[in-house]
PDB file of C-alpha atoms in Angstrom:
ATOM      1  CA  UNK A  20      93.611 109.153 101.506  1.00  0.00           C
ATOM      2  CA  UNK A  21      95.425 106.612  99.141  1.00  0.00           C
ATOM      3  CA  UNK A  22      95.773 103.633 101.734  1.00  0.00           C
ATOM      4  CA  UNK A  23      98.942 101.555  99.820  1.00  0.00           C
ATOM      5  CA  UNK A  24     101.040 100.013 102.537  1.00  0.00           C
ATOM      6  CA  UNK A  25     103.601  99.555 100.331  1.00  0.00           C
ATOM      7  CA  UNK A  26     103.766 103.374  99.858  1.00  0.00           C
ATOM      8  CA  UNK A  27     105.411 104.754 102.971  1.00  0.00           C
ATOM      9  CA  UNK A  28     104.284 108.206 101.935  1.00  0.00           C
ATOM     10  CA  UNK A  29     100.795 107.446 101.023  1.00  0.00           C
ATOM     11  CA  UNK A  30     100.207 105.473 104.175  1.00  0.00           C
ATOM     12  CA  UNK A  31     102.093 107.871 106.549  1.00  0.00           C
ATOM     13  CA  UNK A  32      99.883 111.227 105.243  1.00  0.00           C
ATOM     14  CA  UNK A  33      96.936 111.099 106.314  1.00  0.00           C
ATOM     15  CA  UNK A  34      96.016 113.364 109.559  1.00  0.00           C
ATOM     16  CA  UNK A  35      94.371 110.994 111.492  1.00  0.00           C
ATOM     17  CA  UNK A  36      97.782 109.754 112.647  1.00  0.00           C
ATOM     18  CA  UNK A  37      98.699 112.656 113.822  1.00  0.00           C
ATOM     19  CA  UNK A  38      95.425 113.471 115.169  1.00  0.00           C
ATOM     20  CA  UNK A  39      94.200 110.578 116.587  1.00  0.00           C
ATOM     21  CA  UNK A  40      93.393 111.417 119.992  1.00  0.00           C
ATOM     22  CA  UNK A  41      91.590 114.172 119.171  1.00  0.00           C
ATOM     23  CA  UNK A  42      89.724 111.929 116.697  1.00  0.00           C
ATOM     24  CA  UNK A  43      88.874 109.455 118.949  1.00  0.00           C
ATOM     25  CA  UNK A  44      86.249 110.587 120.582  1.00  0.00           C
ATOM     26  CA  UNK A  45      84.194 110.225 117.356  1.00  0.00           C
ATOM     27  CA  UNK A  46      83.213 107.034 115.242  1.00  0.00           C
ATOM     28  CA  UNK A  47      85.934 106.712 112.789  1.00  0.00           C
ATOM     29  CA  UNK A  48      85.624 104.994 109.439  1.00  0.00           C
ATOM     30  CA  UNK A  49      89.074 105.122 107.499  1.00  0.00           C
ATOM     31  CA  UNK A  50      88.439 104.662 104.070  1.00  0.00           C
ATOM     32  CA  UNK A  51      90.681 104.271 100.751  1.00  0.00           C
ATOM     33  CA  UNK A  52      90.186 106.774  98.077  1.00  0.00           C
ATOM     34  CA  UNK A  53      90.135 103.939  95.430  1.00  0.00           C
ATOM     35  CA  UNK A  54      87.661 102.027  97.890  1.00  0.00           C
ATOM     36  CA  UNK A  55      85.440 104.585  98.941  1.00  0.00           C
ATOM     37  CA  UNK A  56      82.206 102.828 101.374  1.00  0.00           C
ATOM     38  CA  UNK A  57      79.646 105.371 100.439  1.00  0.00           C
ATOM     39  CA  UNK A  58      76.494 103.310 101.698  1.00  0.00           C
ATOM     40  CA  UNK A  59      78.402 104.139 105.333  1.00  0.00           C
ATOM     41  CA  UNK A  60      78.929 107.808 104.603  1.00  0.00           C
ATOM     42  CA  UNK A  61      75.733 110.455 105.100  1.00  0.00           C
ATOM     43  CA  UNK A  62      74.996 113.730 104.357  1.00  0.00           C
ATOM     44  CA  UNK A  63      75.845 115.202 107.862  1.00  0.00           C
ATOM     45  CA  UNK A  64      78.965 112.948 108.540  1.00  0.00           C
ATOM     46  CA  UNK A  65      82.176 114.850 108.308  1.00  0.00           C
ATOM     47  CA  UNK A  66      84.468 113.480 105.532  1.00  0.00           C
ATOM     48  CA  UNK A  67      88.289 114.670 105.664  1.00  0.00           C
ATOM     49  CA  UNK A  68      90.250 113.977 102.395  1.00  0.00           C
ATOM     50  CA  UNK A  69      93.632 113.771 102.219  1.00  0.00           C
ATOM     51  CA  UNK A  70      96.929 114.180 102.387  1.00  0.00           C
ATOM     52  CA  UNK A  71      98.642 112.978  99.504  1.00  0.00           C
ATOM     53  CA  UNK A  72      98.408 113.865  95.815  1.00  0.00           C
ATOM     54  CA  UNK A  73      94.992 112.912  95.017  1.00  0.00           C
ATOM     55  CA  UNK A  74      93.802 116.072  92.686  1.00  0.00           C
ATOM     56  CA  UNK A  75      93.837 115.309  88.916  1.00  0.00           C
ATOM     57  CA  UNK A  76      95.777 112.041  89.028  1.00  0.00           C
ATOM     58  CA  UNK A  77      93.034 109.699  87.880  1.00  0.00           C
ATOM     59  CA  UNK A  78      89.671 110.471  86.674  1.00  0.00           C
ATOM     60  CA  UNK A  79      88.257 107.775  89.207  1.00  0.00           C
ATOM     61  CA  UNK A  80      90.029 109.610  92.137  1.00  0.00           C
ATOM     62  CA  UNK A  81      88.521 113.074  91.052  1.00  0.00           C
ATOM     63  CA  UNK A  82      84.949 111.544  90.588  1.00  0.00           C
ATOM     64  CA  UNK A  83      84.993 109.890  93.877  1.00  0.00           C
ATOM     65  CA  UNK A  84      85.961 113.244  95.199  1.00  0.00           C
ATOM     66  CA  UNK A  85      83.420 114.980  93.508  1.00  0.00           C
ATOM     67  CA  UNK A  86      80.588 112.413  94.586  1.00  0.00           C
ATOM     68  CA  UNK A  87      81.750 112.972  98.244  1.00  0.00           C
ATOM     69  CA  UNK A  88      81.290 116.898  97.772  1.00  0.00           C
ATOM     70  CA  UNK A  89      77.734 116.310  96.060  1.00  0.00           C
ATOM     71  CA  UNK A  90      76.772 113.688  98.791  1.00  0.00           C
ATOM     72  CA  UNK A  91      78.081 115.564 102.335  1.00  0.00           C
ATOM     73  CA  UNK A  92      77.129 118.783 103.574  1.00  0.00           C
ATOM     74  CA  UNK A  93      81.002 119.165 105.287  1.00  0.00           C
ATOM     75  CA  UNK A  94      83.942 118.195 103.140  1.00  0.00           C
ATOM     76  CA  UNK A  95      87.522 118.996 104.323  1.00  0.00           C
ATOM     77  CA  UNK A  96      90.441 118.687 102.238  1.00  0.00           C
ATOM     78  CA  UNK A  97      93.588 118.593 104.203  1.00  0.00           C
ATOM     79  CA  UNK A  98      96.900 119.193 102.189  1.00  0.00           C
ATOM     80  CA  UNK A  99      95.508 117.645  98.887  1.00  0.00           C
ATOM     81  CA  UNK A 100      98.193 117.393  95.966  1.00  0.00           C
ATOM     82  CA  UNK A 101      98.093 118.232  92.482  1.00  0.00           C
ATOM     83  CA  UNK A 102      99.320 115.015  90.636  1.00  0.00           C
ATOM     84  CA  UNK A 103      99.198 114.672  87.130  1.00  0.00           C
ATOM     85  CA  UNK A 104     101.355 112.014  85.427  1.00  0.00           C
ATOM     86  CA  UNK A 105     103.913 112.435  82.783  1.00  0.00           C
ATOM     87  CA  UNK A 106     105.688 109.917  80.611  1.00  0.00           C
ATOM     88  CA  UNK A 107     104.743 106.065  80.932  1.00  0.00           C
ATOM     89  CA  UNK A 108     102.392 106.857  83.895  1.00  0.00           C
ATOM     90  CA  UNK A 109     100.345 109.283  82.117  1.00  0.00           C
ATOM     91  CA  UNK A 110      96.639 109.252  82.838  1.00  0.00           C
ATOM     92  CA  UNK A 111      95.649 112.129  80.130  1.00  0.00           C
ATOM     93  CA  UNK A 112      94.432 115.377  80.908  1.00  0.00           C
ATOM     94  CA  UNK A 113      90.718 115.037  80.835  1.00  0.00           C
ATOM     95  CA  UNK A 114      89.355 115.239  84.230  1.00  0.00           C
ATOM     96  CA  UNK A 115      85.948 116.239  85.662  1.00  0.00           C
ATOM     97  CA  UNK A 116      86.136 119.584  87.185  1.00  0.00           C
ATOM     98  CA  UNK A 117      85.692 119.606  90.700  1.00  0.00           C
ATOM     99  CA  UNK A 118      84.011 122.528  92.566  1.00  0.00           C
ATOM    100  CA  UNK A 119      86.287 123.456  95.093  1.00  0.00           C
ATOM    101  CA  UNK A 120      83.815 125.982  95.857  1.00  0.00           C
ATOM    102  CA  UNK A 121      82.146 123.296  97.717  1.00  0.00           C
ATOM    103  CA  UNK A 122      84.455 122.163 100.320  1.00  0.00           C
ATOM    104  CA  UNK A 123      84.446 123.514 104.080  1.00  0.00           C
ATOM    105  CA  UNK A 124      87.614 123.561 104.580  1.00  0.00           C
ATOM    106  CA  UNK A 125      90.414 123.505 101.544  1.00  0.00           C
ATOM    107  CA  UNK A 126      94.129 123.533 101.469  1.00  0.00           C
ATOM    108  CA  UNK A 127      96.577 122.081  99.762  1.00  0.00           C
ATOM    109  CA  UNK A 128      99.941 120.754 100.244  1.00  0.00           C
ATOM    110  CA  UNK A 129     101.393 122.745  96.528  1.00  0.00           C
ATOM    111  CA  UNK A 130     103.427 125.777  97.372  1.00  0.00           C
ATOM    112  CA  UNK A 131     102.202 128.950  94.724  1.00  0.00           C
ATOM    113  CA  UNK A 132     100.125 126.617  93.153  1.00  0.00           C
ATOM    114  CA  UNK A 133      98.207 128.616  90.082  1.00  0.00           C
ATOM    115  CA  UNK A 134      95.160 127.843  91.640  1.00  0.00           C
ATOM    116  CA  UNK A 135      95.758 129.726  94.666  1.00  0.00           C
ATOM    117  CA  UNK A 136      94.307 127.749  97.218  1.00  0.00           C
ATOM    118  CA  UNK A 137      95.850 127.994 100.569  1.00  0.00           C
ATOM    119  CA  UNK A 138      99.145 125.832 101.637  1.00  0.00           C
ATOM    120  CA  UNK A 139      99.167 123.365 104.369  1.00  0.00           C
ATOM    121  CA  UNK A 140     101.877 121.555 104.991  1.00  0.00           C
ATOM    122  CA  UNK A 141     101.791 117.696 104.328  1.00  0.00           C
ATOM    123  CA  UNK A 142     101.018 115.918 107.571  1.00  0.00           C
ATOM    124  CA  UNK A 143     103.906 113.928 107.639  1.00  0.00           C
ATOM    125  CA  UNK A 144     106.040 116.614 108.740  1.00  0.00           C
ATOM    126  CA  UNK A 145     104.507 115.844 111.899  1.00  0.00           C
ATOM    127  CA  UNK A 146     106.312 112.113 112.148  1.00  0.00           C
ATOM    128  CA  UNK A 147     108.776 111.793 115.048  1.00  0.00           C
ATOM    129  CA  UNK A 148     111.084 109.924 113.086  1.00  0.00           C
ATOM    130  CA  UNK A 149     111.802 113.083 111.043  1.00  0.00           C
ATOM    131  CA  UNK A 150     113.572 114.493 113.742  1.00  0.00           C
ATOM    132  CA  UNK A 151     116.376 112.078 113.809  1.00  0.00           C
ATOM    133  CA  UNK A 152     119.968 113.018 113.656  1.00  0.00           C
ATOM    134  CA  UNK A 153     122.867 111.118 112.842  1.00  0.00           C
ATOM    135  CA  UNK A 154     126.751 111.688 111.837  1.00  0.00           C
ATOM    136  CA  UNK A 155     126.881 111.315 107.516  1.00  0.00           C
ATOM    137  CA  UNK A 156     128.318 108.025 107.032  1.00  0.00           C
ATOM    138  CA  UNK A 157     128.054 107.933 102.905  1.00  0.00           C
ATOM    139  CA  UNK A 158     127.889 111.094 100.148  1.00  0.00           C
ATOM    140  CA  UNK A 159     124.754 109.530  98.288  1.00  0.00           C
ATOM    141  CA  UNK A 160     122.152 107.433  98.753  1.00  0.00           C
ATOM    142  CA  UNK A 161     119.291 106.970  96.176  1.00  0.00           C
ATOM    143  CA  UNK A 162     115.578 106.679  96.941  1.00  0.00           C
ATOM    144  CA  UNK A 163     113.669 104.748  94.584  1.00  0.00           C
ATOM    145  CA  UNK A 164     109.984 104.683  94.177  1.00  0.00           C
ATOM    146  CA  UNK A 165     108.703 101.345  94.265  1.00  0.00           C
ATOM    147  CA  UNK A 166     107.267 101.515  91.105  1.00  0.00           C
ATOM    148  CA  UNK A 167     109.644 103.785  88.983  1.00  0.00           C
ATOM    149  CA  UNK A 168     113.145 101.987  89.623  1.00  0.00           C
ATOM    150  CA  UNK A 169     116.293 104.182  88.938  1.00  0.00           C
ATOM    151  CA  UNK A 170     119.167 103.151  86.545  1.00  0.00           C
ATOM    152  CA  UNK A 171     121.667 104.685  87.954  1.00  0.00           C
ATOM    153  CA  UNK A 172     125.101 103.278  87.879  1.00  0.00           C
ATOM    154  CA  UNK A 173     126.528 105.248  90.816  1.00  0.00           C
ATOM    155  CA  UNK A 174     127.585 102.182  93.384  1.00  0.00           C
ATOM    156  CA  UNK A 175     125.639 104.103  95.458  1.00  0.00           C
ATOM    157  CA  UNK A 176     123.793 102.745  98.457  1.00  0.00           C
ATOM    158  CA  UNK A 177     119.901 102.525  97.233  1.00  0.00           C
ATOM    159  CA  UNK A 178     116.353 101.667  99.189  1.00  0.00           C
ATOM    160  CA  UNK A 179     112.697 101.748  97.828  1.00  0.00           C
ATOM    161  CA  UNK A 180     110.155 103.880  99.323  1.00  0.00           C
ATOM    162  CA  UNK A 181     107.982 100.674 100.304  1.00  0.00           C
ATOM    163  CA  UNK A 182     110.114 100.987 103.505  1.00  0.00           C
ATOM    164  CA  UNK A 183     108.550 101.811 106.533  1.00  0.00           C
ATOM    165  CA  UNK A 184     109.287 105.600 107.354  1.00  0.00           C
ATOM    166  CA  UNK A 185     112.135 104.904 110.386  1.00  0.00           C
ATOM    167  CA  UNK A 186     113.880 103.144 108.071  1.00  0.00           C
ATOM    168  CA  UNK A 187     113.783 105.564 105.195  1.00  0.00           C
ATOM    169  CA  UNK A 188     114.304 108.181 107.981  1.00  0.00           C
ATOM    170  CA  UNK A 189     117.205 106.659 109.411  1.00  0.00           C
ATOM    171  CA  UNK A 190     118.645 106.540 105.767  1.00  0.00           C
ATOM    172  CA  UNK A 191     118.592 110.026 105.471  1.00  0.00           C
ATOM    173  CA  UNK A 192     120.032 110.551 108.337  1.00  0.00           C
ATOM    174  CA  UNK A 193     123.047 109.109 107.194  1.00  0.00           C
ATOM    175  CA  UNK A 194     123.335 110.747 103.972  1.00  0.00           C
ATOM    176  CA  UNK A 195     124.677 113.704 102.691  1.00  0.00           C
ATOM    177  CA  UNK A 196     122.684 113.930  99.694  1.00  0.00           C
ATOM    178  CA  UNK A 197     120.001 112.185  98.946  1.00  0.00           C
ATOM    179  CA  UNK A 198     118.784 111.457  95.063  1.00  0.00           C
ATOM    180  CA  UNK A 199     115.182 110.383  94.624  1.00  0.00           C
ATOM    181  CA  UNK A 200     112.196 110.381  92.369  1.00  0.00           C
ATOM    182  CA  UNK A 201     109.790 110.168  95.568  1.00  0.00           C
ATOM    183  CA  UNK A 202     107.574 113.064  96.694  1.00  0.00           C
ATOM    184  CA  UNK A 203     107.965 112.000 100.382  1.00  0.00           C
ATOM    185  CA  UNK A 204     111.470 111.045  99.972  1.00  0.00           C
ATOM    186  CA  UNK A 205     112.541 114.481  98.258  1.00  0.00           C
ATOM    187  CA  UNK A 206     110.020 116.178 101.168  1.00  0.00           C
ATOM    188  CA  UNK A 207     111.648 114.547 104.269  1.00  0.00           C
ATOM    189  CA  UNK A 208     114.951 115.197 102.853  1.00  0.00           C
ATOM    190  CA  UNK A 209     114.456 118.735 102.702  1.00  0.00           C
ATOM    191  CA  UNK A 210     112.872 118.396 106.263  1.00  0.00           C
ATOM    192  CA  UNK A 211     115.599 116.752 107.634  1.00  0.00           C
ATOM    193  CA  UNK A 212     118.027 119.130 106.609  1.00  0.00           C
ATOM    194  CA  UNK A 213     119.903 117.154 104.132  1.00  0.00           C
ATOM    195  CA  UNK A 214     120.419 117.587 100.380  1.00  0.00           C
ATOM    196  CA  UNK A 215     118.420 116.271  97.760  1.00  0.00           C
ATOM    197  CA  UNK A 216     118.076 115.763  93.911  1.00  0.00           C
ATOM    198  CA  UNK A 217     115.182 114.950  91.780  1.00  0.00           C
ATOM    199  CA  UNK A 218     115.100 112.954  89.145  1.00  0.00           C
ATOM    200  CA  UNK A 219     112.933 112.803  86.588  1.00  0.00           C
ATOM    201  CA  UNK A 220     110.246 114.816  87.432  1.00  0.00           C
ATOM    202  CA  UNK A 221     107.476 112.627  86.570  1.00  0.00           C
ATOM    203  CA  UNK A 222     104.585 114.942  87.514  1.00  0.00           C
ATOM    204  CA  UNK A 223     102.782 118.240  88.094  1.00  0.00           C
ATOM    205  CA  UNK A 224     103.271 117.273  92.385  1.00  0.00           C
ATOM    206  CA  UNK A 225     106.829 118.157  92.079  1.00  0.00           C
ATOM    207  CA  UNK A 226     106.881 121.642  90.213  1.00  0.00           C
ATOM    208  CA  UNK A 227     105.475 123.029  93.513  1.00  0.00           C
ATOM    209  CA  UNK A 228     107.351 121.583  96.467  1.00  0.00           C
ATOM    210  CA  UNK A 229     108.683 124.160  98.553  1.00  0.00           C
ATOM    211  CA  UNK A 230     111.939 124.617  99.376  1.00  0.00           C
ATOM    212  CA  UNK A 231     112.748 124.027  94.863  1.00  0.00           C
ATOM    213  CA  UNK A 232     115.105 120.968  94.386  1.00  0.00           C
ATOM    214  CA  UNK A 233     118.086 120.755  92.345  1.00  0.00           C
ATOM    215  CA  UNK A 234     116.677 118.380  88.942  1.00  0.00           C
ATOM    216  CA  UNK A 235     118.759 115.650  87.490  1.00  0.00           C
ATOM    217  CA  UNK A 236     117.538 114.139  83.912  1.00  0.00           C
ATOM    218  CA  UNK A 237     118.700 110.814  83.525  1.00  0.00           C
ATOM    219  CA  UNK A 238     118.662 111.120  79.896  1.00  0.00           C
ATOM    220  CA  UNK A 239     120.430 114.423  79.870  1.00  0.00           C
ATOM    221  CA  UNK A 240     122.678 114.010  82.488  1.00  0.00           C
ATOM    222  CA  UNK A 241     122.853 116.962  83.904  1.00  0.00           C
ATOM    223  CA  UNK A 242     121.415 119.259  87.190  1.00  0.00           C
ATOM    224  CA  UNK A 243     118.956 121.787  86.854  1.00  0.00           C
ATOM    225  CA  UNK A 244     118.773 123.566  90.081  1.00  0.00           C
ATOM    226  CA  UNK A 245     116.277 126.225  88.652  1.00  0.00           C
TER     227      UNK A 245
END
């Protein structure tokens, strides 16, 4: 997957975390989808992609994938997410196709996602921190992506999602609804059982979260809970 430790969602997707006992038992080589080691990967190894949004984000992430599906015989892609950029993070639109066709194992984490291809639950659902509870000690809270900051002039209490996940966990906890422009944030949110607003939907990864979200534009100023 996308190894950025100073994305708490990105770092905290990948099954092997989850799965690491039952993974053990083999020889393990974690690798970054930006960094890929392919003189240590052969033919007959057993490569499993994902999670995270990795599908159609950047051409170089969809031509390492595609390399990995013409090099190995057994490709898995575990709760993959369709991610392309709007606005000031746009990447453009022209990616190489991948043939899907060619994976072992496919699903992905987009809820009726035009392509079809089966849902999976991201694997961070699986965190133990998720299951905190705590009394509501403020209305909102705001959940900023590290690299997308908010302007938002509510006096509200605010964190980044470079946090580690107990901490952002703990935060919504506490909250009674939580604004964000995070995948993971909005995801755990809804996981946890609080409420949660999006704002700005900056790309295709959040038109097919499941349970929807209630929208906020910044610009517009107002909620679109369609």
């Amino acid at each position: 997957n996308r190894l950025d430790r100073e994305n708490c969602g990105d770092w905290n997707c990948s099954p092997l975390l989850y799965y690491f006992h039952y993974f053990s038992q083999y020889n393990v080589l974690r690798h970054g989808i930006d960094f890929i080691e392919f003189n240590e990967i052969q033919p007959e190894d057993v490569v499993i992609l994902g999670g995270s949004g990795m599908l159609h984000v950047t051409r170089s992430f969809d031509e390492n994938i595609c390399r990995l599906l013409a090099r190995c015989h057994h490709v898995i892609g575990w709760s993959l997410g369709f991610n392309t950029h709007r606005g000031a993070w746009a990447q453009g639109t022209d990616f190489p196709e991948i043939p899907f066709e060619r994976f072992s194992l496919l699903t992905i984490r987009d809820v009726h996602h035009p392509s079809g291809i089966e849902h999976c639950a991201d694997p961070s659902c699986l965190h133990p921190a998720l299951g905190m509870r705590a009394d509501i000690s403020r209305t909102y809270g705001v959940i900023e992506h590290k690299d997308l900051p908010l302007s938002l002039d509510l006096g509200a209490d605010t964190i980044k999602n470079n946090r580690s996940i107990e901490e952002i966990a703990d935060f919504i906890a506490h909250t009674e609804i939580v604004l964000t422009n995070s995948w993971h944030a909005a995801y755990w949110t809804r996981l946890m059982e609080r409420k949660c607003i999006l704002i700005n939907a900056w790309s295709t990864k959040f038109d097919f979260m499941y349970p929807p979200l209630g929208r906020i534009s910044a610009k517009e100023g107002h909620i679109d809970t369609q």
